[in-house]
Structures are given as structure tokens and as C-alpha cells.
Coordinates of C-alpha atoms and ligand atoms in Angstrom, one line a residue:
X1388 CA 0.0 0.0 0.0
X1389 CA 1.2 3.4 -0.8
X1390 CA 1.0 5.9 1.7
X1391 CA 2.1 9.1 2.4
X1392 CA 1.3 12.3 4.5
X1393 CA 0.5 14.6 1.7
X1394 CA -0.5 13.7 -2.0
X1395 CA -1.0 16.5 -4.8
X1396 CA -2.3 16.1 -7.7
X1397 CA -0.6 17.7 -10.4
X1398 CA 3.0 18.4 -10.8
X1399 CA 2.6 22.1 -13.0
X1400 CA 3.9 25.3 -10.9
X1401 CA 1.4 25.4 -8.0
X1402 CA 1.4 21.5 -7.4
X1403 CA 5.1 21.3 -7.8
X1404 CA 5.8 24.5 -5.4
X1405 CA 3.4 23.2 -2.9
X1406 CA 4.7 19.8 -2.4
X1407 CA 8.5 22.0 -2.1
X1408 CA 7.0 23.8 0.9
X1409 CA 5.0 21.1 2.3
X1410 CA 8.3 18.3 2.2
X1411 CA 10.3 21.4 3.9
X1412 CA 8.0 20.9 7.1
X1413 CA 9.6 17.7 6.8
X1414 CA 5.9 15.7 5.3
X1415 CA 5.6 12.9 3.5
X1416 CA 4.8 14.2 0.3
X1417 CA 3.6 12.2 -3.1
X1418 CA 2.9 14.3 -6.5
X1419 CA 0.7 12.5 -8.9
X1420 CA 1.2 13.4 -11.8
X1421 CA -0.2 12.3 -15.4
X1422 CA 2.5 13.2 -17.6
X1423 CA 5.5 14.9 -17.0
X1424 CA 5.5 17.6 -14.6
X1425 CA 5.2 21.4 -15.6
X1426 CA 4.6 20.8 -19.4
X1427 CA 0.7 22.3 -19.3
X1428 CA -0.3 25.9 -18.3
X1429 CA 2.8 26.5 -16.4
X1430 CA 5.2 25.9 -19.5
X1431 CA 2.7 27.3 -21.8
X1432 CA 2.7 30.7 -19.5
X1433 CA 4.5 34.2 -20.5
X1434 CA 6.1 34.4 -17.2
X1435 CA 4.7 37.6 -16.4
X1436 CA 5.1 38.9 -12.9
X1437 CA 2.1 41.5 -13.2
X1438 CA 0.4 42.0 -9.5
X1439 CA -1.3 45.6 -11.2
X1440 CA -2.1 43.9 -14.8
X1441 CA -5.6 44.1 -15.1
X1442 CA -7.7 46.5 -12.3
X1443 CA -7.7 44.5 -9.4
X1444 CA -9.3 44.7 -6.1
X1445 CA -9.6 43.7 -2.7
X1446 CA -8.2 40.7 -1.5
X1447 CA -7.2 39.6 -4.6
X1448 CA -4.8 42.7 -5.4
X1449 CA -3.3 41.9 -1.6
X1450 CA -2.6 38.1 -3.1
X1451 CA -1.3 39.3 -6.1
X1452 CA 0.9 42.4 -4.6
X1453 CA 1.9 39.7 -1.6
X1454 CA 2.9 37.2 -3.9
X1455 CA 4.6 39.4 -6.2
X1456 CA 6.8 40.6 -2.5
X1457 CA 7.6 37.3 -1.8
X1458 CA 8.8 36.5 -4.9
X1459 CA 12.8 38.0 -5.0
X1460 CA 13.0 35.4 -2.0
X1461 CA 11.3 32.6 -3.5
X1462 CA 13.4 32.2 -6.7
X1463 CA 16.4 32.9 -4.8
X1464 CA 15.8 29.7 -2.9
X1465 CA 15.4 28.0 -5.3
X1466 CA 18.1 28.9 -7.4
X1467 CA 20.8 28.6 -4.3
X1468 CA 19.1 24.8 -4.0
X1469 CA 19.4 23.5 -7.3
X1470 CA 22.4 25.8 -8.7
X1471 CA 20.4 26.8 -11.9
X1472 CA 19.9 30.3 -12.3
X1473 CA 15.8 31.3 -13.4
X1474 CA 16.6 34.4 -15.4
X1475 CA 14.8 37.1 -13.4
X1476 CA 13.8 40.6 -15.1
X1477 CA 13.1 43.4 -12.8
X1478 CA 12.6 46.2 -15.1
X1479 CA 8.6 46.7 -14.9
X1480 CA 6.1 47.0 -17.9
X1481 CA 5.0 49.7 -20.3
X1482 CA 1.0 49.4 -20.8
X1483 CA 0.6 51.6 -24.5
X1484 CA -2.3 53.3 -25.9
X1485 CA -2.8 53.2 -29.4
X1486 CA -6.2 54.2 -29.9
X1487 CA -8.5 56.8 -27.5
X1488 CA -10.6 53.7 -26.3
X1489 CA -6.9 52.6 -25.1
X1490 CA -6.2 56.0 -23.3
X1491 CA -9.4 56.1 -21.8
X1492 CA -8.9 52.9 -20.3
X1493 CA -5.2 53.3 -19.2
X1494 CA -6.4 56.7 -18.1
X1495 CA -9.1 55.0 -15.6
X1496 CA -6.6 52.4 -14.9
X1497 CA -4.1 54.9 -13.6
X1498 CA -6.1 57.0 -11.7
X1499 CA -7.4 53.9 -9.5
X1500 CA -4.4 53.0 -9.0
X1501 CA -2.8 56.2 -7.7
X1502 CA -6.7 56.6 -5.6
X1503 CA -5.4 53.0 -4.1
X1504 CA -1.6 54.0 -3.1
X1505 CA -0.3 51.8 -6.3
X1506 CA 3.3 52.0 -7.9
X1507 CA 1.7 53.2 -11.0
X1508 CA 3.3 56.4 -13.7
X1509 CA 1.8 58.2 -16.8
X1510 CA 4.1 58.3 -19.7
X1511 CA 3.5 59.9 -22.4
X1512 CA 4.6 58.6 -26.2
X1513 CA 7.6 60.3 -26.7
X1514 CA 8.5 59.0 -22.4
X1515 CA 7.8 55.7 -23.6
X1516 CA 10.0 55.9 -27.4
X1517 CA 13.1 57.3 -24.6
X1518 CA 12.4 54.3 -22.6
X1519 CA 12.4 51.6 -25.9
X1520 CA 13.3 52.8 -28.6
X1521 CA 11.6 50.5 -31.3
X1522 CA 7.7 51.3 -30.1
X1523 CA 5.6 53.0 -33.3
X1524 CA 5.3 56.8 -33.4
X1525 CA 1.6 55.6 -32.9
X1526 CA 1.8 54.7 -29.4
X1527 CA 0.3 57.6 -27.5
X1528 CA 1.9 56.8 -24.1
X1529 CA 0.3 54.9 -21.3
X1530 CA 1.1 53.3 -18.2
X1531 CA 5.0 52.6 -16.5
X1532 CA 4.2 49.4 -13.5
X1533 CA 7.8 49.8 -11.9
X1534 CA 6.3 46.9 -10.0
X1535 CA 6.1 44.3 -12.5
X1536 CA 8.8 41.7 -12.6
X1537 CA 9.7 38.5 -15.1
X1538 CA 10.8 35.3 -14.9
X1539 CA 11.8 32.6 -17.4
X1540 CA 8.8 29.9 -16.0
X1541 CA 10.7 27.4 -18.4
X1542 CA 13.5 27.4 -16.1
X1543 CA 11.9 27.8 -13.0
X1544 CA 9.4 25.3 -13.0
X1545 CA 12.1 21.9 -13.9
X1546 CA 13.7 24.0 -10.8
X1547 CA 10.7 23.6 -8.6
X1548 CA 10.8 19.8 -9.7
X1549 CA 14.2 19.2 -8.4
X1550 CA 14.1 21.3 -5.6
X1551 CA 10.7 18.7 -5.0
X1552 CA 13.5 15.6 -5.8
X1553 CA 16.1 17.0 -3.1
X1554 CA 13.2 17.4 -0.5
X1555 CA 12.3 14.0 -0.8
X1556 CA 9.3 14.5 -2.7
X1557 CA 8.0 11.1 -4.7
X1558 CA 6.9 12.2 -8.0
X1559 CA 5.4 9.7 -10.0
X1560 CA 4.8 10.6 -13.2
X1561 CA 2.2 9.0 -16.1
X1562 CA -0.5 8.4 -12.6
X1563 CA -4.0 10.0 -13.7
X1564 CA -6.1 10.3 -10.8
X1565 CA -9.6 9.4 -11.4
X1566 CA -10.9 10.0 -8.0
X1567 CA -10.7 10.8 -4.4
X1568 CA -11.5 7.6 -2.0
X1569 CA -13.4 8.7 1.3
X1570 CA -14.2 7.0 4.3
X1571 CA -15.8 7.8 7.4
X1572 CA -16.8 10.9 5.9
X1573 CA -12.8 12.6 5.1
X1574 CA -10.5 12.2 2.4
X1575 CA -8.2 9.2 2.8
X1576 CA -6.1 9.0 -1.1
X1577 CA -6.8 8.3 -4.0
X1578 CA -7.8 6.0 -7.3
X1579 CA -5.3 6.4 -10.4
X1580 CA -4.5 4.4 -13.6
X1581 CA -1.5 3.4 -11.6
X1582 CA -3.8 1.8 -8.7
X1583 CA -4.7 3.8 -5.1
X1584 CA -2.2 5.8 -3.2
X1585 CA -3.3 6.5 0.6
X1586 CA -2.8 9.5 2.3
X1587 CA -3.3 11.8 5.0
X1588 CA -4.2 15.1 2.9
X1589 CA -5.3 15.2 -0.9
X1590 CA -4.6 18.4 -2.5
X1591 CA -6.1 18.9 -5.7
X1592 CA -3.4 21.0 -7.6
X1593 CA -4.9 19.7 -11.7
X1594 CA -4.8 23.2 -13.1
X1595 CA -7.8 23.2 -15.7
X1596 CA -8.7 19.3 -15.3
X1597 CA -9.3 20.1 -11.1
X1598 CA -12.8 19.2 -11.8
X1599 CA -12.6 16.1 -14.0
X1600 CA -11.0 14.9 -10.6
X1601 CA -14.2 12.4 -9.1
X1602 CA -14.9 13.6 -5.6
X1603 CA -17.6 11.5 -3.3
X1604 CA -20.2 14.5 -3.7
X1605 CA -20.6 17.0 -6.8
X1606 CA -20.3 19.9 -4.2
X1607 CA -16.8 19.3 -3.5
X1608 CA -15.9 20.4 -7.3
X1609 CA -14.2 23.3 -7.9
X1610 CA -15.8 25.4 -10.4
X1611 CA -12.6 25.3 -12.5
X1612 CA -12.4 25.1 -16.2
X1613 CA -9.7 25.5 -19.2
X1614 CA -9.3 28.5 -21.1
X1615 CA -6.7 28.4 -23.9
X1616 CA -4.4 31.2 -24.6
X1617 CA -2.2 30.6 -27.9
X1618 CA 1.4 32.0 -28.0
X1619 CA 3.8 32.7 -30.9
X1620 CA 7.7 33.2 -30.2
X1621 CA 9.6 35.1 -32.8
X1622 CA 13.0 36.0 -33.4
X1623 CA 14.2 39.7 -31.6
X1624 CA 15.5 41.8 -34.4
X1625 CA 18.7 42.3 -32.5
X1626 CA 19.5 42.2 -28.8
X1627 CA 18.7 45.4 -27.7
X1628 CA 15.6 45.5 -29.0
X1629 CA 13.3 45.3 -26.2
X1630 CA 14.5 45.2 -22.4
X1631 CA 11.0 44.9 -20.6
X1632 CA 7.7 43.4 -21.0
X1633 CA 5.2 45.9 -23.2
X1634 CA 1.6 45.2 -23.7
X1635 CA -1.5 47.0 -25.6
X1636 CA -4.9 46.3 -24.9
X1637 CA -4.8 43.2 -27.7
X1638 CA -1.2 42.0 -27.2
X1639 CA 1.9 41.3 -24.7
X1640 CA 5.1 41.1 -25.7
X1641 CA 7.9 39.2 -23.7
X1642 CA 11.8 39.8 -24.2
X1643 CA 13.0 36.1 -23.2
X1644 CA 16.7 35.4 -22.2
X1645 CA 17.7 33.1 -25.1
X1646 CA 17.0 36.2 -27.6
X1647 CA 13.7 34.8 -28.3
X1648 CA 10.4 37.2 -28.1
X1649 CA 7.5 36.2 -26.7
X1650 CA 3.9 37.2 -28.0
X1651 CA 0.7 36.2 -26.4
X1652 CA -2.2 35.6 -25.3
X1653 CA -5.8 35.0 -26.7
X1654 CA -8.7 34.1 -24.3
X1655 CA -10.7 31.7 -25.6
X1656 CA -13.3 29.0 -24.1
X1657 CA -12.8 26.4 -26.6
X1658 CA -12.7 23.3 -24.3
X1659 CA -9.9 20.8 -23.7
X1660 CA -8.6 21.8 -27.2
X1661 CA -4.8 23.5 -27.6
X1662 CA -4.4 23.6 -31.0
X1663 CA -3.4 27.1 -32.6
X1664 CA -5.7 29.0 -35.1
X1665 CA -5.6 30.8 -38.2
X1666 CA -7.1 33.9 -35.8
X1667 CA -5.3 33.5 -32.4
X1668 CA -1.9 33.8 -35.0
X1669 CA -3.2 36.5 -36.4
X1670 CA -4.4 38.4 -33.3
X1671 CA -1.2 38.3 -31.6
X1672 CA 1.1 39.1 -34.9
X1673 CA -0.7 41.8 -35.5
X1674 CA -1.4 43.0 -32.2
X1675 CA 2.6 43.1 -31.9
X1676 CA 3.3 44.8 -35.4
X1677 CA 0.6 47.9 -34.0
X1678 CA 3.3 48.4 -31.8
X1679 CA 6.2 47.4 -32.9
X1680 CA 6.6 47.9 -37.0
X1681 CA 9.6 46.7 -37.4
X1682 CA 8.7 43.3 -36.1
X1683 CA 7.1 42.3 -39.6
X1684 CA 10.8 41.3 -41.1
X1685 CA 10.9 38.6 -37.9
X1686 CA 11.3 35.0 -38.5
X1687 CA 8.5 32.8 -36.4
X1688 CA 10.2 30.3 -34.5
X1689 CA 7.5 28.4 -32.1
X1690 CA 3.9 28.4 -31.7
X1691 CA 2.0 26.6 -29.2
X1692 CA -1.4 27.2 -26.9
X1693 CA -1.9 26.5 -23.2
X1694 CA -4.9 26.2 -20.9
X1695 CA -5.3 28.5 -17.8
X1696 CA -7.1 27.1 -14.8
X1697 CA -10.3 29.6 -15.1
X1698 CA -12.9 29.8 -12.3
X1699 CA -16.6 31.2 -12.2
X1700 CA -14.9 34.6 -10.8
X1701 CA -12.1 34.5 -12.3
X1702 CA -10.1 34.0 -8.9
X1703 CA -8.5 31.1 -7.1
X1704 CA -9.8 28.2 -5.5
X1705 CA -8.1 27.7 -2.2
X1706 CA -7.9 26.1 0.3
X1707 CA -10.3 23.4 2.7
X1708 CA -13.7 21.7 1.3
X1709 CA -16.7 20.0 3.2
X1710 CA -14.8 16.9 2.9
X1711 CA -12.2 17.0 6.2
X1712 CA -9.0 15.8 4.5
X1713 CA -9.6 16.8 0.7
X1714 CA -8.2 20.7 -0.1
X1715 CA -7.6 22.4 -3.4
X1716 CA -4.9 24.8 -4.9
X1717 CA -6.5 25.4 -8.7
X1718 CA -8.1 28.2 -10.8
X1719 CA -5.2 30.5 -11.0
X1720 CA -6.4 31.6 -14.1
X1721 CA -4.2 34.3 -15.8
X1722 CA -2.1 34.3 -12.2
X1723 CA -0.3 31.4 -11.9
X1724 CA 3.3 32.0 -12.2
X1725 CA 3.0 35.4 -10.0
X1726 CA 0.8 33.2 -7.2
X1727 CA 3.1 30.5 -6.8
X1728 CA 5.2 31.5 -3.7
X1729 CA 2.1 32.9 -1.8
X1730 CA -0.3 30.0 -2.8
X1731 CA 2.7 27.5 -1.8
X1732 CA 3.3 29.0 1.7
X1733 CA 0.1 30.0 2.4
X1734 CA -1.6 26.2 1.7
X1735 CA 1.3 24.5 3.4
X1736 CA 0.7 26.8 6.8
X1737 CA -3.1 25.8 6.6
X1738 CA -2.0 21.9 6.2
X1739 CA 0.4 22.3 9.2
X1740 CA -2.0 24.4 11.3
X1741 CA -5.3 23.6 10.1
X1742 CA -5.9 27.2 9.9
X1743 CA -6.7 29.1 6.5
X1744 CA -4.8 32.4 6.6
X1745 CA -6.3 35.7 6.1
X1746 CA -4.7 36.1 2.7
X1747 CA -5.9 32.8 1.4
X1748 CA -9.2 32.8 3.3
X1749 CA -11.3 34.7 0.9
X1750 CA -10.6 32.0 -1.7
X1751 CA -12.3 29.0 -0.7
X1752 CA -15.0 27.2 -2.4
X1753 CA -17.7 28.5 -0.4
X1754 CA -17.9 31.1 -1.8
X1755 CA -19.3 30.1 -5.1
X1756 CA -22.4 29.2 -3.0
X1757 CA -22.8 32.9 -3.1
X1758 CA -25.4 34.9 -5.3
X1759 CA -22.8 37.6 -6.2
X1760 CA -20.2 35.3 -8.3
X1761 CA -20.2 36.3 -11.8
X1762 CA -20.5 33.5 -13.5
X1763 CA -18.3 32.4 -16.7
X1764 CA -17.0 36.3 -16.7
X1765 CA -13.6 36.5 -18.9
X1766 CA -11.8 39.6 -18.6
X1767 CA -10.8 40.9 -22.3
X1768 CA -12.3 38.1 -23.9
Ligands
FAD69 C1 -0.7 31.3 -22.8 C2 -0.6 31.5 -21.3 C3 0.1 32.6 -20.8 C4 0.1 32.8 -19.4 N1 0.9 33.8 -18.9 C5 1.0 34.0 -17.6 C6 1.8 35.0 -17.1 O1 2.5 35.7 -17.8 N2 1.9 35.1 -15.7 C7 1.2 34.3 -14.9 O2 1.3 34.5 -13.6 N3 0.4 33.3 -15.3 C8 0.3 33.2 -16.7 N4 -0.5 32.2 -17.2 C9 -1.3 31.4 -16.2 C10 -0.5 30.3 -15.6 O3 0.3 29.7 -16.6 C11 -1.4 29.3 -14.9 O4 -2.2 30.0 -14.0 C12 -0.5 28.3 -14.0 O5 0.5 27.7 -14.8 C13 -1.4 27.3 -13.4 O6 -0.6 26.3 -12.8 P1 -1.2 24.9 -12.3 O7 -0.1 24.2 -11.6 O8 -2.4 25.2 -11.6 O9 -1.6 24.2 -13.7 P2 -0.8 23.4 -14.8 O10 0.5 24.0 -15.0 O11 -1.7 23.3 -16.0 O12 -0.5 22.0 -14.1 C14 -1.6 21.1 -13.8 C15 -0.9 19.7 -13.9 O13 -1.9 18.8 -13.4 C16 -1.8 17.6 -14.2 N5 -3.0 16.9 -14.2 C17 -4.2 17.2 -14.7 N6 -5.1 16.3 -14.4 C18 -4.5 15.3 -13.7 C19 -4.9 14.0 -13.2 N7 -6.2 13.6 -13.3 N8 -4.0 13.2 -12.6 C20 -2.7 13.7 -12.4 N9 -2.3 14.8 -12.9 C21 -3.1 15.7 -13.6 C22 -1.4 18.2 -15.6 O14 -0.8 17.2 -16.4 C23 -0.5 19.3 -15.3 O15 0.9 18.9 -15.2 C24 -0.6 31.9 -18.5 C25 -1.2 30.8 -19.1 C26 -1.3 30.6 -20.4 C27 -2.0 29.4 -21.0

């Protein structure tokens, strides 16, 4: 019998940074995983550090900006563990206008911000062409998020994994989990392809597939589902071309290490499906030449399309469920990469104490019980 004190499902960044924390209490820790760990989302992600990216509130822009604190640390410890530098960027991102429906919305953006005590500057076009050079003579200025920070997630994540490795964490790799096993009314393992594994705690860590995970009552899953977001990397047109991340209303773009650029995302509810499209190419290409011209000349060297872990409100899922014994770690949606340090220490106090912290608290699945959840929302859709 396989038994352990902690078992995650799901080895992408969240599973595979919670199972790190957890072992370091020194737990007992087995991550199921159906694949090969941190080849979904978290590969698939831009590695955008953005606590201010969209116009966040509440106790979700105190997760965000928290997260985004604790992150300097967080790589740093796992880079000094595993001797494998992650490729940090600390250099903030320019948010540019093109049209006025652009301004207006930076404009609205910025003075929240400021009304809420946010690291948040106006810049105006010519500010931004000082700052990067290669942006169009049609950007009209916008936002500067000194804030904002990058890392490579590519490097990071097989970091996490053997980080997990030297903590003693078993991962076992091609397990699906079909479904928790209860008894006496609490979690007690669970049922995969590879037969049950026995544990103490289940956490439920399956990114967009959380709720194909069979639980003993329907309540118990997470209102989680996939929604894709297709990529393109292109060639940078020399080195210097971009030194920070720059986004528009209908594009990103991502200066990686390796002197690749990074272009994303759509938004699209299409199901379990990750294949690229005609449109989501086109979207993004063009979306990049608007504000960078001289991009047309690049080469295309990669194109691929994840799936985020979206929920009803577009907010995580964390934390305990009616079922003593079974918690969940999902629905980072857009979030992922930037929520991995808090969601990992966070989860890993409330397993050790039994006590959900204030910063994690708002997040659990009770909530969707509630009238007010905006069902199937998608920002910028
Ligand atoms: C195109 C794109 C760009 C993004 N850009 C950013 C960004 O710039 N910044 C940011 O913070 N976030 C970004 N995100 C979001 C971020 O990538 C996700 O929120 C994050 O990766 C979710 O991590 P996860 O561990 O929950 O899920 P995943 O990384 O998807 O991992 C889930 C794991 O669970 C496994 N699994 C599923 N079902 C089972 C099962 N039944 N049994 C066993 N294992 C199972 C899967 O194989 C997978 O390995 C982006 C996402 C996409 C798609």
C-alpha cells in the first residue's frame, strides 16, 4: 500500500511549489502526476510577474501584490538549491495606448491605481520611445508598472521539480487520478491508472482538469475550467531591441533570455482543445506589429497554446472543502506563475496548522455558493 502524508495532484507550478514547501515541514509528500511535470499551463505561461495587470481589487490585489513581495526570495531559494539560475527581469512593464478607447482605459486604470496608493506612472509617447526605442510613433503613451517583474517559467518550474527531488518528494509521473476515495466521511487518497495511493491530505493542484477529478459529492468540485491562450515566439531583431515586457490592450510582448520574443495571449473558451488557429496567430502578430513595426521582417520560430485554470470569478480556488481531508490549490487563471510563492506558503501553513490564513481565506469554495459570483466572466475576452 502506498501511503504518504500529503499527496498532490498535479505536478505544474502550484502542485510542484506546494509539495517543495510542504516536504520542507519535513511531510511525507507524493505528487501525482499524469504526464510529465510542468509541461501544461505553467510551460505554456509568459512568465509575467504583473500583480497591477488588469484592475484588481480587494483581497485579490493583496494576493497578487503579496505574492509578487515574496517573490525575490522565492526564486532565490530555489536557485541557491538547485544551482540553476531562473533568469529574473526586474525592469517593470509599459502598458501603451494606441487608440482613444486605449487611453481612456489606461487613463481610468491609472487613476485607481494612484486613488489606491499603487506604484503606477503616466508616460506619455515620446517617455515611452526614450524608454524603448523600437515602439511605433503611434503609441500615445500609457502606463509605466515599476512593479512588474519577469521570470523565465521554463527554467523555473524543472527547478521547482528538483528542488521537489532533493526534498524527498516522490513524484510519480504518467498516474492519472480518477478519483478521491473517502471514508468515514474525510478524504483518505486516491484512485489512479497506476492503482490507489493513501494519504493523509489530498490536495487537488490539476490546473484546468481540477474538476474532471471524481470527488464522493458534486459539491466538492471546484468550479474550474480550461481556457486556452495561444502563443507565438519570434526572433528579436537584434538584442537590444526590447529590455521589458510591453503590452497593448490586444497584445503582450515578452523579451525572453535566449534572444527569443514572446507574444501572447488570446482568451478563448474552446474546451480541452490546444491547437493554434488561423485567428489567435493573427491576433497576436498583429497585435505586436501595431506596436512594434519593425517586427514584420521577424522570423516565427515556435507556436504553441496553453490552458489557464479559469474559475466562475475569475479568482482562485483555495484552500479546505466539506470533505475533512480533501483541499484544493486550482483556478489560477491568468495568475499562476506570480501566485506560486504565496499559494505554496500560504496552503502549506493551513495543512500544518489547520488554519486558513487571512490572505488565502477569501478564496475558498464556499464562496461560489454565493449569489454575487459572476459566472463564466472573462476579462478581455
Ligand atoms: C498562454 C498562457 C500565458 C500565461 N501567462 C501567464 C503569465 O505571464 N503570468 C502568470 O502569472 N500566469 C500566466 N498564465 C497562467 C499560468 O500559466 C497558470 O495559472 C498556471 O500555470 C497554473 O498552474 P497549475 O499548476 O495550476 O496548472 P498546470 O501548469 O496546468 O498544471 C496542472 C498539472 O496537473 C496535471 N493533471 C491534470 N489532471 C491530472 C490528473 N487527473 N492526474 C494527475 N495529474 C493531472 C497536468 O498534467 C498538469 O501537469 C498563462 C497561461 C497561459 C496558458
Amino acid at each position: 500500500m502506498q501511503t504518504s502524508d500529503i499527496l498532490i495532484i498535479g505536478g505544474g507550478i502550484i502542485g510542484l511549489s506546494l509539495a517543495r514547501e510542504v516536504a520542507g515541514y519535513g511531510l511525507r509528500v507524493t505528487l501525482l502526476e499524469r504526464h510529465q511535470p510542468g509541461r501544461e499551463a505553467s510551460w505554456a505561461s509568459a512568465g509575467m510577474l504583473a500583480p497591477q495587470g488588469e484592475l484588481s481589487e480587494g483581497a485579490f490585489l493583496q494576493l497578487c501584490l503579496e505574492s509578487n513581495r515574496r517573490y525575490p526570495a522565492f526564486r532565490e531559494s530555489v536557485e541557491e538549491e538547485v544551482e540553476i539560475r531562473c533568469y529574473h527581469r526586474e525592469a517593470g512593464t509599459l502598458a501603451m495606448a494606441v487608440t482613444d478607447e486605449d487611453e481612456a482605459e489606461f487613463r481610468h486604470t491609472y487613476e485607481r491605481q494612484r486613488a489606491d496608493g499603487l506604484q503606477v506612472e503616466w508616460v506619455s509617447g515620446e517617455e515611452a520611445r526614450r524608454i524603448e526605442p523600437a515602439l511605433s510613433e503611434r503609441v500615445r503613451g500609457g502606463l509605466f508598472l515599476p512593479g512588474d517583474r519577469h521570470v523565465e517559467n521554463r527554467v523555473l518550474v524543472p527547478a521547482l521539480e528538483m528542488s521537489c527531488h532533493m526534498r524527498g518528494v516522490e513524484i510519480v509521473c504518467g498516474a492519472v487520478v480518477t478519483n478521491v476515495l473517502a471514508e468515514d466521511g474525510r478524504a483518505v487518497g486516491v484512485d489512479t491508472t497506476l492503482g490507489p495511493y493513501y494519504g493523509g491530505t489530498v490536495i487537488n493542484a490539476a490546473g484546468a482538469w481540477s474538476a474532471c477529478i471524481g470527488v464522493p459529492d458534486p459539491a466538492l468540485r471546484p468550479p474550474v475550467f480550461p481556457v486556452r491562450g495561444q502563443m507565438v515566439a519570434i526572433t528579436l531583431p537584434r538584442p537590444t531591441f526590447l529590455s521589458r515586457v510591453v503590452r497593448s490592450p490586444r497584445s503582450y510582448l515578452v523579451p525572453r533570455h535566449d534572444g527569443r520574443l514572446f507574444l501572447g495571449a488570446t482568451m478563448e473558451r474552446v474546451g480541452f482543445d490546444k491547437r493554434n488557429t488561423v485567428w489567435g496567430l493573427h491576433k497576436l502578430l498583429s497585435g505586436a506589429m501595431e506596436l512594434f513595426p519593425e517586427l514584420e521582417h521577424c522570423s516565427v520560430q515556435e507556436t504553441w497554446a496553453g490552458l489557464r485554470p479559469g474559475s466562475l470569478d475569475n479568482h482562485p480556488v483555495l484552500g479546505a472543502t466539506p470533505l475533512p481531508g480533501y483541499l484544493l490549490a486550482t483556478g489560477c487563471f491568468r495568475n499562476g506563475l506570480l501566485l506560486a510563492p504565496v499559494i505554496a506558503q500560504e496552503m502549506a501553513h493551513l495543512v500544518v496548522s489547520g488554519e486558513a490564513s487571512d490572505l488565502i481565506a477569501p478564496f475558498n469554495l464556499a464562496r461560489f455558493a454565493a449569489a454575487e459570483v459572476v459566472a463564466g466572466r472573462i476579462p478581455g475576452a
